[in-house]
Short mmCIF file of C-alpha atoms and ligand atoms in Angstrom, two decimals:
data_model
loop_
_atom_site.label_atom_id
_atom_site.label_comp_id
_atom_site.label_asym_id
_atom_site.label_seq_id
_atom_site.Cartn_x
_atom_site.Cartn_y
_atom_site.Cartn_z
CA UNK A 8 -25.40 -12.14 5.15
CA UNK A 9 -22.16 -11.04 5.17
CA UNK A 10 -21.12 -7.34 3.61
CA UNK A 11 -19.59 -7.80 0.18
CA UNK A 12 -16.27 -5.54 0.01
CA UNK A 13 -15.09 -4.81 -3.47
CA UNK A 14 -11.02 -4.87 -3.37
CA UNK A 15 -9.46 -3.13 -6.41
CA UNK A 16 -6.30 -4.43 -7.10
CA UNK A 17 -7.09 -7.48 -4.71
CA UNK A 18 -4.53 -9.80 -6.32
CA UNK A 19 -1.55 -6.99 -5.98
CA UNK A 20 0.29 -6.76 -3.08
CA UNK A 21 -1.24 -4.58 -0.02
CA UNK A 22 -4.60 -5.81 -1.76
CA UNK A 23 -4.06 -9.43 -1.44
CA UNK A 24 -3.29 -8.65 2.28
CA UNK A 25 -6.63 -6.25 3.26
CA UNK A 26 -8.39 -9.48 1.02
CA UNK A 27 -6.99 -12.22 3.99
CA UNK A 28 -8.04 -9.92 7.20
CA UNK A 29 -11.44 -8.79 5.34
CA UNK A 30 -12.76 -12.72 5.49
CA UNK A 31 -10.92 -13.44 8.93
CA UNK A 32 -13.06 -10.37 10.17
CA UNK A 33 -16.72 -11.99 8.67
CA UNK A 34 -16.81 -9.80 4.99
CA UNK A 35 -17.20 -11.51 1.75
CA UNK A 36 -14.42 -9.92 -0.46
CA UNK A 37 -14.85 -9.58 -3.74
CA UNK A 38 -11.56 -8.49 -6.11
CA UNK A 39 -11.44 -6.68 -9.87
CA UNK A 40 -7.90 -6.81 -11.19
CA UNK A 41 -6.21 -6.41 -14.13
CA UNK A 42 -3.42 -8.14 -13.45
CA UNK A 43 -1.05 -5.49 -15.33
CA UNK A 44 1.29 -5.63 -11.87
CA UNK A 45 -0.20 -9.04 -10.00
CA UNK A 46 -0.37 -12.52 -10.69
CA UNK A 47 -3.43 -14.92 -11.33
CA UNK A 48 -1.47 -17.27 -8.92
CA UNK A 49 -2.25 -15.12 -6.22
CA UNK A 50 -6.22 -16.55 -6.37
CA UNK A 51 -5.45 -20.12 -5.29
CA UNK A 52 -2.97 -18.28 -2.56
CA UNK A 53 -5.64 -16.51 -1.29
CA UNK A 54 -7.80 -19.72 -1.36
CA UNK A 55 -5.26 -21.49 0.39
CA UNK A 56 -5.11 -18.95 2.90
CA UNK A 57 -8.50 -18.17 3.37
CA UNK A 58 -10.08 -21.32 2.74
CA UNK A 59 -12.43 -20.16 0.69
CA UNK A 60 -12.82 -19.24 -2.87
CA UNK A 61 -12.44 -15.21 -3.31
CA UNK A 62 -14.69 -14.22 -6.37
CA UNK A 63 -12.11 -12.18 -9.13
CA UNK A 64 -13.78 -10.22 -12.03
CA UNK A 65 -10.59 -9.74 -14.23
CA UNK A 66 -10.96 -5.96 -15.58
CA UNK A 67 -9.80 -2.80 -15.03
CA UNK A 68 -11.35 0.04 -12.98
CA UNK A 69 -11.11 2.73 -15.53
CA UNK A 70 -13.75 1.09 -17.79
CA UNK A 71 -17.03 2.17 -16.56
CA UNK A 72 -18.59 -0.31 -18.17
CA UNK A 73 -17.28 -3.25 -16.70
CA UNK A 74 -17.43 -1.74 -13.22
CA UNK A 75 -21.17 -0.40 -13.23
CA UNK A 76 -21.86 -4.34 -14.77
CA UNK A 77 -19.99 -5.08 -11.78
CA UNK A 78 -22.50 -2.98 -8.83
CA UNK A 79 -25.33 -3.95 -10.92
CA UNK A 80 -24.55 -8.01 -10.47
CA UNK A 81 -23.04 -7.86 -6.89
CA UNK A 82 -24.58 -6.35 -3.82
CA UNK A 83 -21.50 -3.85 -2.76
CA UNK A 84 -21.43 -2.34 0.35
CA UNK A 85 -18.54 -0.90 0.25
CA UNK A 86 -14.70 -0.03 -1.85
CA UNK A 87 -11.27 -0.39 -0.71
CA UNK A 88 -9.64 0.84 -4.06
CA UNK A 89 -6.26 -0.36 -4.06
CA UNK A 90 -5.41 -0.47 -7.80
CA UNK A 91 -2.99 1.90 -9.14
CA UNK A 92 0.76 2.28 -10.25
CA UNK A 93 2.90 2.95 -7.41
CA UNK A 94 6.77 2.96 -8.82
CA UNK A 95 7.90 6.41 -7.58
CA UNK A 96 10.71 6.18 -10.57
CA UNK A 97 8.63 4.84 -13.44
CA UNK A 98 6.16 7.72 -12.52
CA UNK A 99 8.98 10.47 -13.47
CA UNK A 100 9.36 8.52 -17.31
CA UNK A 101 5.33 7.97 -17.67
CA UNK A 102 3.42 10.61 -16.02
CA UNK A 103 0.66 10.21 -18.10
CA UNK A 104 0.11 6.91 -17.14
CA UNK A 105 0.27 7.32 -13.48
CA UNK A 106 -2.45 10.00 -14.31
CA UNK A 107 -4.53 7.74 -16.50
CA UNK A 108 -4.13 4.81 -14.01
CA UNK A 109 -4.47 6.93 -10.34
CA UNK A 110 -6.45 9.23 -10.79
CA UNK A 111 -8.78 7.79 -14.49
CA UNK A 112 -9.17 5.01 -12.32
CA UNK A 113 -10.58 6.97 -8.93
CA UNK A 114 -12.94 9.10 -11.47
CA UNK A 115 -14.81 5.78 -13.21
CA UNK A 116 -14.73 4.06 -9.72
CA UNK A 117 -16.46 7.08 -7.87
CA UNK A 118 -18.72 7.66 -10.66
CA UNK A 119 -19.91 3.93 -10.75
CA UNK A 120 -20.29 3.76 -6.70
CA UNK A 121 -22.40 7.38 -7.02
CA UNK A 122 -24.22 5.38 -9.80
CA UNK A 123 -25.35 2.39 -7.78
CA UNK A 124 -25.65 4.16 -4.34
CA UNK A 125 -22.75 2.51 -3.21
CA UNK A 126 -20.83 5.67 -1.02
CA UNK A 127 -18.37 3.84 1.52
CA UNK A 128 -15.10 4.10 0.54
CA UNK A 129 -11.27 3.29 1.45
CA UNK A 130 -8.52 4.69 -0.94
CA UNK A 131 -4.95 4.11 -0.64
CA UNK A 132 -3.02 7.04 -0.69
CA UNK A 133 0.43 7.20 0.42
CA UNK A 134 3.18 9.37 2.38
CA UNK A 135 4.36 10.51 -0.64
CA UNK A 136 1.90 13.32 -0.69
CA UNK A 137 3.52 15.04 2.24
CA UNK A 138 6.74 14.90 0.34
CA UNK A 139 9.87 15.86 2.31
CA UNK A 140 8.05 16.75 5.68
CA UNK A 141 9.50 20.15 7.57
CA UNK A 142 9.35 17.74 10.88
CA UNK A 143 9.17 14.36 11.48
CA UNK A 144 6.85 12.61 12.84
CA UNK A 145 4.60 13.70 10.13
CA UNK A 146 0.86 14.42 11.24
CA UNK A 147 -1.90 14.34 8.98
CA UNK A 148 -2.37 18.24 8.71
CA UNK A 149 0.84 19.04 7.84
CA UNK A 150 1.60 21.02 4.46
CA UNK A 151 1.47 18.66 0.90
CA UNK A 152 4.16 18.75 -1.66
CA UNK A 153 4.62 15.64 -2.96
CA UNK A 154 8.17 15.19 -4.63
CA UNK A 155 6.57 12.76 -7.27
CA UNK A 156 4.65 12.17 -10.20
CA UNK A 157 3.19 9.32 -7.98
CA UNK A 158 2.57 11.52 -5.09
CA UNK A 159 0.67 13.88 -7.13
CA UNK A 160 -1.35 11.44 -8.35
CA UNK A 161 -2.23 10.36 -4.93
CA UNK A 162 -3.05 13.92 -3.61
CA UNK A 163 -4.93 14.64 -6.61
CA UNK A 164 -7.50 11.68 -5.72
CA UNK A 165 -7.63 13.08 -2.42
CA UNK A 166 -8.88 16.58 -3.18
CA UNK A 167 -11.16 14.80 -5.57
CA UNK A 168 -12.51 12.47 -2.61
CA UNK A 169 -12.80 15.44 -0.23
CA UNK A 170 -14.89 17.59 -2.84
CA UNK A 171 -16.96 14.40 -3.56
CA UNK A 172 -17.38 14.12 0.46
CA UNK A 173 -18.23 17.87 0.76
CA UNK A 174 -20.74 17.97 -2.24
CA UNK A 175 -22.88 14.96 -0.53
CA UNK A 176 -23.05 14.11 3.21
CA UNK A 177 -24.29 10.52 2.54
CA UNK A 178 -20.35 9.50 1.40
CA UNK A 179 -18.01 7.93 4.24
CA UNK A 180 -14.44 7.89 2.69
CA UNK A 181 -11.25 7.25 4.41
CA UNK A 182 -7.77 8.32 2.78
CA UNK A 183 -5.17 5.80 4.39
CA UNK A 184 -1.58 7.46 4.08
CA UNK A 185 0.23 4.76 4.06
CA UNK A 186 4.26 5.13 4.79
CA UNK A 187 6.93 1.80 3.65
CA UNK A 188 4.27 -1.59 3.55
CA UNK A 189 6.75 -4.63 3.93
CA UNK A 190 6.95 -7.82 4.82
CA UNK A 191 4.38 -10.62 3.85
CA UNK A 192 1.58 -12.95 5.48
CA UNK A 193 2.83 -15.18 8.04
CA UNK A 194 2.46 -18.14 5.78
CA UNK A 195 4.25 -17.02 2.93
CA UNK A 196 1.73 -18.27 0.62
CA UNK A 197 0.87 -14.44 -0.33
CA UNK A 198 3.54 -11.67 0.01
CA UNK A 199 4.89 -8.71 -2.75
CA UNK A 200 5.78 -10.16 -6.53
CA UNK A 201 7.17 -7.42 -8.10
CA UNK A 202 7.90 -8.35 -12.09
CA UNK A 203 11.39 -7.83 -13.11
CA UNK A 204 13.68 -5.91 -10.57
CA UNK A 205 12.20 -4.66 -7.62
CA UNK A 206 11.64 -0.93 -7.11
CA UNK A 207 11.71 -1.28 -3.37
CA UNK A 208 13.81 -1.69 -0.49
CA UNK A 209 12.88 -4.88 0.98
CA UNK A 210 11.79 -6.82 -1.73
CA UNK A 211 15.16 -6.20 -3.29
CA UNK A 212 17.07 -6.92 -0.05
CA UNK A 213 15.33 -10.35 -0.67
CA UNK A 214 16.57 -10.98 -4.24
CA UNK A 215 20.05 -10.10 -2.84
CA UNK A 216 19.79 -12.22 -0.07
CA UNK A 217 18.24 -15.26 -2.62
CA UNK A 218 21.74 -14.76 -4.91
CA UNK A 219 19.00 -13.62 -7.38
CA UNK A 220 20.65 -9.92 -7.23
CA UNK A 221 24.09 -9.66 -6.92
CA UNK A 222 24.40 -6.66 -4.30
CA UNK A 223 22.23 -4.11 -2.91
CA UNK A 224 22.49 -0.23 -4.00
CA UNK A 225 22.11 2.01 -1.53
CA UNK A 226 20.72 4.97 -2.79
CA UNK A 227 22.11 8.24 -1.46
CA UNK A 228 24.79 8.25 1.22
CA UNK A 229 25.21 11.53 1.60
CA UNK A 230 21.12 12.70 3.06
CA UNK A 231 20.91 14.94 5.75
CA UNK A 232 19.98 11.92 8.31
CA UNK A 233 22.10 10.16 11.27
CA UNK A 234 23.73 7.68 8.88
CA UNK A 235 23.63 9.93 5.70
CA UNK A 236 20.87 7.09 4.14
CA UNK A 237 17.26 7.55 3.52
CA UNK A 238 14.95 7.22 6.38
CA UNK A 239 11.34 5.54 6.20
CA UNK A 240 8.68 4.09 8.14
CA UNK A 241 8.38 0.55 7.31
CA UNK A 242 4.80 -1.17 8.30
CA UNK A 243 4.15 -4.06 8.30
CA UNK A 244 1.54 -5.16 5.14
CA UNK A 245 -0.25 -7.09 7.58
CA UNK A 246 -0.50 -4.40 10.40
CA UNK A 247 -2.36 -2.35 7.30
CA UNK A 248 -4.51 -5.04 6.52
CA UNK A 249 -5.63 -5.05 10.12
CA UNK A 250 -6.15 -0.95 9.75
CA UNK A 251 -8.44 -1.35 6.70
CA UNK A 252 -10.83 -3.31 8.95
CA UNK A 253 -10.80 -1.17 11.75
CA UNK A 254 -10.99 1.71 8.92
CA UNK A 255 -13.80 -0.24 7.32
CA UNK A 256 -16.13 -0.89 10.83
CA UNK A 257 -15.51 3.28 11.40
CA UNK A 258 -16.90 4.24 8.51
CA UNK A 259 -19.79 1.94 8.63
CA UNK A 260 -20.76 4.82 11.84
CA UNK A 261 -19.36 7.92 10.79
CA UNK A 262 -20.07 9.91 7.33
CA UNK A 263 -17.39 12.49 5.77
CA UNK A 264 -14.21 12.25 5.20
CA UNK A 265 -11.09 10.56 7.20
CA UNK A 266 -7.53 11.65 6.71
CA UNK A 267 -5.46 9.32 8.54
CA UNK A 268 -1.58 7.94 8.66
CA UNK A 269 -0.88 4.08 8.65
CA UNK A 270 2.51 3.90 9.84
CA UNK A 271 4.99 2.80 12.57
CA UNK A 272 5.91 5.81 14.08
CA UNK A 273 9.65 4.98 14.00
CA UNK A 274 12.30 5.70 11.64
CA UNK A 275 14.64 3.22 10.39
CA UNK A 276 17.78 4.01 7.59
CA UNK A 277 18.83 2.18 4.84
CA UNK A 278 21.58 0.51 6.41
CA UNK A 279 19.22 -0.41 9.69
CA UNK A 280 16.91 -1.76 7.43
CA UNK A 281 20.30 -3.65 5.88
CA UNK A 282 21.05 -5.07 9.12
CA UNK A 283 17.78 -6.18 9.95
CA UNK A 284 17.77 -8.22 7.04
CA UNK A 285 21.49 -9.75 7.32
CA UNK A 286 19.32 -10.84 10.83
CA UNK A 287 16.36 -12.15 8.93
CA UNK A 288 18.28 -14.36 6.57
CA UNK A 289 21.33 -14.90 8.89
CA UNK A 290 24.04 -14.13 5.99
CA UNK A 291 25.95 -10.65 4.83
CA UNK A 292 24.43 -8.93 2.20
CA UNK A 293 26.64 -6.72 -0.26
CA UNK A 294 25.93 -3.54 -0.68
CA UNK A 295 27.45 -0.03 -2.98
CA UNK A 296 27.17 3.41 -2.60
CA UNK A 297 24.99 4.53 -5.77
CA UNK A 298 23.53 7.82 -6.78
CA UNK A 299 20.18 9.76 -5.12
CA UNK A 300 17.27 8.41 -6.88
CA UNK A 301 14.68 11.28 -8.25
CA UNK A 302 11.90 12.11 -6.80
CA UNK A 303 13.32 10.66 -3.28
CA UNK A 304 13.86 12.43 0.25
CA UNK A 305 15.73 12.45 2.80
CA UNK A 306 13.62 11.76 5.94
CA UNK A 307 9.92 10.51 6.24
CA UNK A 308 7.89 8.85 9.05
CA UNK A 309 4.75 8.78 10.53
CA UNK A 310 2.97 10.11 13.56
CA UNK A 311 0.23 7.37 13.59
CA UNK A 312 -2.00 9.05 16.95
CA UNK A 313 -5.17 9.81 14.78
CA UNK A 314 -5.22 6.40 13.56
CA UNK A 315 -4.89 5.25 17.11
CA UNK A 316 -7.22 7.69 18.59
CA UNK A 317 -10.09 7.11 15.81
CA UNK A 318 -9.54 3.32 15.07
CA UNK A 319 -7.55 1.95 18.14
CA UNK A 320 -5.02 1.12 15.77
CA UNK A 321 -1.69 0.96 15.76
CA UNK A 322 1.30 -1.00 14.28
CA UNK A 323 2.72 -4.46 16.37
CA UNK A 324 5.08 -5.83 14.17
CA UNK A 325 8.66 -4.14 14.02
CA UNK A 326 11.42 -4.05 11.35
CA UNK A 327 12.64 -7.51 12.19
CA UNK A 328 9.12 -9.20 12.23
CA UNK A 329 8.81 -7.30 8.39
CA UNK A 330 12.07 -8.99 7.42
CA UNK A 331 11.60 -12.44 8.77
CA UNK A 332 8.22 -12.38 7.11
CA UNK A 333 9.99 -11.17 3.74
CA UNK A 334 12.90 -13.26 4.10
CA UNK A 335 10.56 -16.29 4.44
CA UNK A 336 8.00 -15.29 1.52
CA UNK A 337 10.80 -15.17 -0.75
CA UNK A 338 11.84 -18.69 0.61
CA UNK A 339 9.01 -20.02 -0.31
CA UNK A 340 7.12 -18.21 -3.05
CA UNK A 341 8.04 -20.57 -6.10
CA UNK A 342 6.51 -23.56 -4.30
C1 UD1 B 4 7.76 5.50 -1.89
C2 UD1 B 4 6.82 6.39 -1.13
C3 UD1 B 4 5.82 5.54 -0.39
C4 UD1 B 4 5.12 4.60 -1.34
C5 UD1 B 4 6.14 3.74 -2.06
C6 UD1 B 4 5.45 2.91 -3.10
C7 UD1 B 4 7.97 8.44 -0.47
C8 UD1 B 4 8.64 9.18 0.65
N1 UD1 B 4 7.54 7.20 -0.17
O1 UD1 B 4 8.50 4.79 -0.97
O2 UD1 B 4 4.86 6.40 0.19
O3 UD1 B 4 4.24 3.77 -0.64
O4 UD1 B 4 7.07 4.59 -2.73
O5 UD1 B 4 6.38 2.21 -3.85
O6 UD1 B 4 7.81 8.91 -1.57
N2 UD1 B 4 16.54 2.32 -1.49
C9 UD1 B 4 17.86 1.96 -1.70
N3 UD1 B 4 18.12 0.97 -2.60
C10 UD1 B 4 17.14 0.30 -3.30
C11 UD1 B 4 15.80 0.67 -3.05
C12 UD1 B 4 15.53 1.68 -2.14
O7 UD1 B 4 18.77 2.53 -1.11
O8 UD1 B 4 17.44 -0.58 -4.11
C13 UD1 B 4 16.25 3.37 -0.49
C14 UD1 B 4 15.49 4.55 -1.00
O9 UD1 B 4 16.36 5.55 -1.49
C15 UD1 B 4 14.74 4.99 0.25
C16 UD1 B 4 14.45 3.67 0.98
O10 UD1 B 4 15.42 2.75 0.47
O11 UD1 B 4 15.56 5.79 1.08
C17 UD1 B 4 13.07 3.13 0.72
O12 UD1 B 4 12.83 3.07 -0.67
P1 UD1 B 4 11.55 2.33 -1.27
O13 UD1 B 4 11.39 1.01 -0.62
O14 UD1 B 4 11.65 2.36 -2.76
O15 UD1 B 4 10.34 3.20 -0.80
P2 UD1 B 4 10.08 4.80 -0.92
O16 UD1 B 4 10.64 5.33 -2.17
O17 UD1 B 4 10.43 5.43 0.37
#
């Protein structure tokens, strides 16, 4: 039978995405979601997409008692726990939130998976708990100070993991750094549906580019960086969704506790990431010089070799792939 993989936050974004290449590989997904930042209409996506029906226990992770009911009615073999806030800005207004969500939510999760004997796990952390990094490319050991609320939260599940891992050898956990996640699936039935405006880069170059936005801010002119904008690694959602497979068929051999990056390796500014869109959609996109945001910085990509050298991973889809994929979600997501 096939292993059942419990997705947190399956019907979000990157979760919707690990969901697709976890039945393509042979597992039997299985989501919880409270739908606080995802749609319902994501399940017949993923249905549509998979061909299958994905099981979806509506709930949220930090209620222990819907998530033990949860191991104690499904045969889990293992957690990729993608739920969580992840709006760098709306982090600095509600810390206590981020807290209650990130890291409340890691605590009733890793206490339910103790509970059942369930000790395989994939968390989502991010590149926001190096922070601005002394040197880029960023590797894995080098020194953490996230910028954010969000970023703490992050890092603060990862020391939790890492005691957890230390205080019993029988626990396989991977902590997946990721760096930017664009783009969407290839069929644009699934792809990022951010309520309201978008926080993010991409998705907003897509609302511009749909007249749904009338111009694109571009935040900070004025970084130390070539073009005096931001620099970021942008992945490819789908490149991560293949890493959380490979990450998922490591940890099935190998116990403790895996640090790794899931990034590009390459660097691209705001106004690169600009043109690759005015490529994607094949019009001009307006743009204005607007004000740092807080909690941002300047320069931040990955060195992805221990992902490569302990998965065989690596990213294969490049900044125009992630806007052609984008550009074509948004195309089509209201059909
Ligand atoms: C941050 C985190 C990342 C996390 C993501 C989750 C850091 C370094 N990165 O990404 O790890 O996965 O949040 O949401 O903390 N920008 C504009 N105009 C816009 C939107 C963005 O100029 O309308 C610029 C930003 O200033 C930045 C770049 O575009 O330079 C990317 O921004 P965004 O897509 O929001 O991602 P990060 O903040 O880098």
């Amino acid at each position: 039978m096939a292993d059942t993989v419990l997705v947190t936050g399956g019907a979000g974004y990157v979760g919707s995405h690990i969901v697709v290449e976890l039945a393509n590989a042979g597992y039997s997904p299985l989501i919880i979601d409270n739908f606080a930042t995802s749609l319902p209409s994501m399940l017949p996506r993923l249905r549509r997409v998979t061909d299958r029906t994905i099981p979806c226990v509506v709930g949220d992770v930090r209620d222990l008692a819907v998530i033990k009911r949860l191991f104690a009615e499904h045969s889990i073999t293992a957690v990729i726990h993608c739920a969580g806030l992840k709006s760098v800005g709306e982090g600095e207004q509600k810390p206590v939130a981020y807290y209650d969500n990130n890291v409340g939510g890691a605590i009733a999760l890793v206490e339910a998976m103790a509970d059942a004997n369930v000790k395989r796990l994939i968390f989502s952390s991010s590149a926001a708990v190096y922070g601005q990094p002394d040197r880029n490319p960023v590797t894995e050991d080098a020194p953490l100070r996230p910028a954010s609320v969000y970023g703490r939260t992050k890092r603060t599940v990862e020391q939790m993991l890492e005691d957890v891992s230390s205080s019993d050898a029988g626990w396989s956990i991977g902590l997946l750094r990721y760096f930017n996640p664009a783009g969407a699936h290839p069929s644009a039935q699934i792809g990022e549906a951010p309520s309201g405006t978008p926080n993010n880069l991409v998705p907003m170059l897509a609302q511009v580019a749909a007249a749904s936005a009338p111009e694109i801010a571009v935040c900070g002119d004025d970084w130390d960086t070539p073009d005096g904008t931001g620099v970021r690694d942008y992945v490819h959602v789908m490149d991560l969704a293949v890493g959380h497979v490979a990450a998922m068929q490591y940890l099935a051999r190998v116990p403790g506790s895996t640090t790794l990056n899931l990034g590009s390796g390459r660097g691209h500014s705001v106004l690169e990431v600009v043109a690759a869109f005015e490529r994607a959609c094949g019009k001009p996109i307006a743009r204005r010089a607007a004000p740092r945001r807080p909690g941002d910085v300047a320069s931040c990509y990955a060195d992805p070799s221990r992902a490569q050298d302990v998965l065989g991973w690596r990213a294969a889809r490049d900044l125009d792939a992630i806007c052609a994929d984008a550009w074509r979600w948004q195309t089509n997501r209201h059909r």
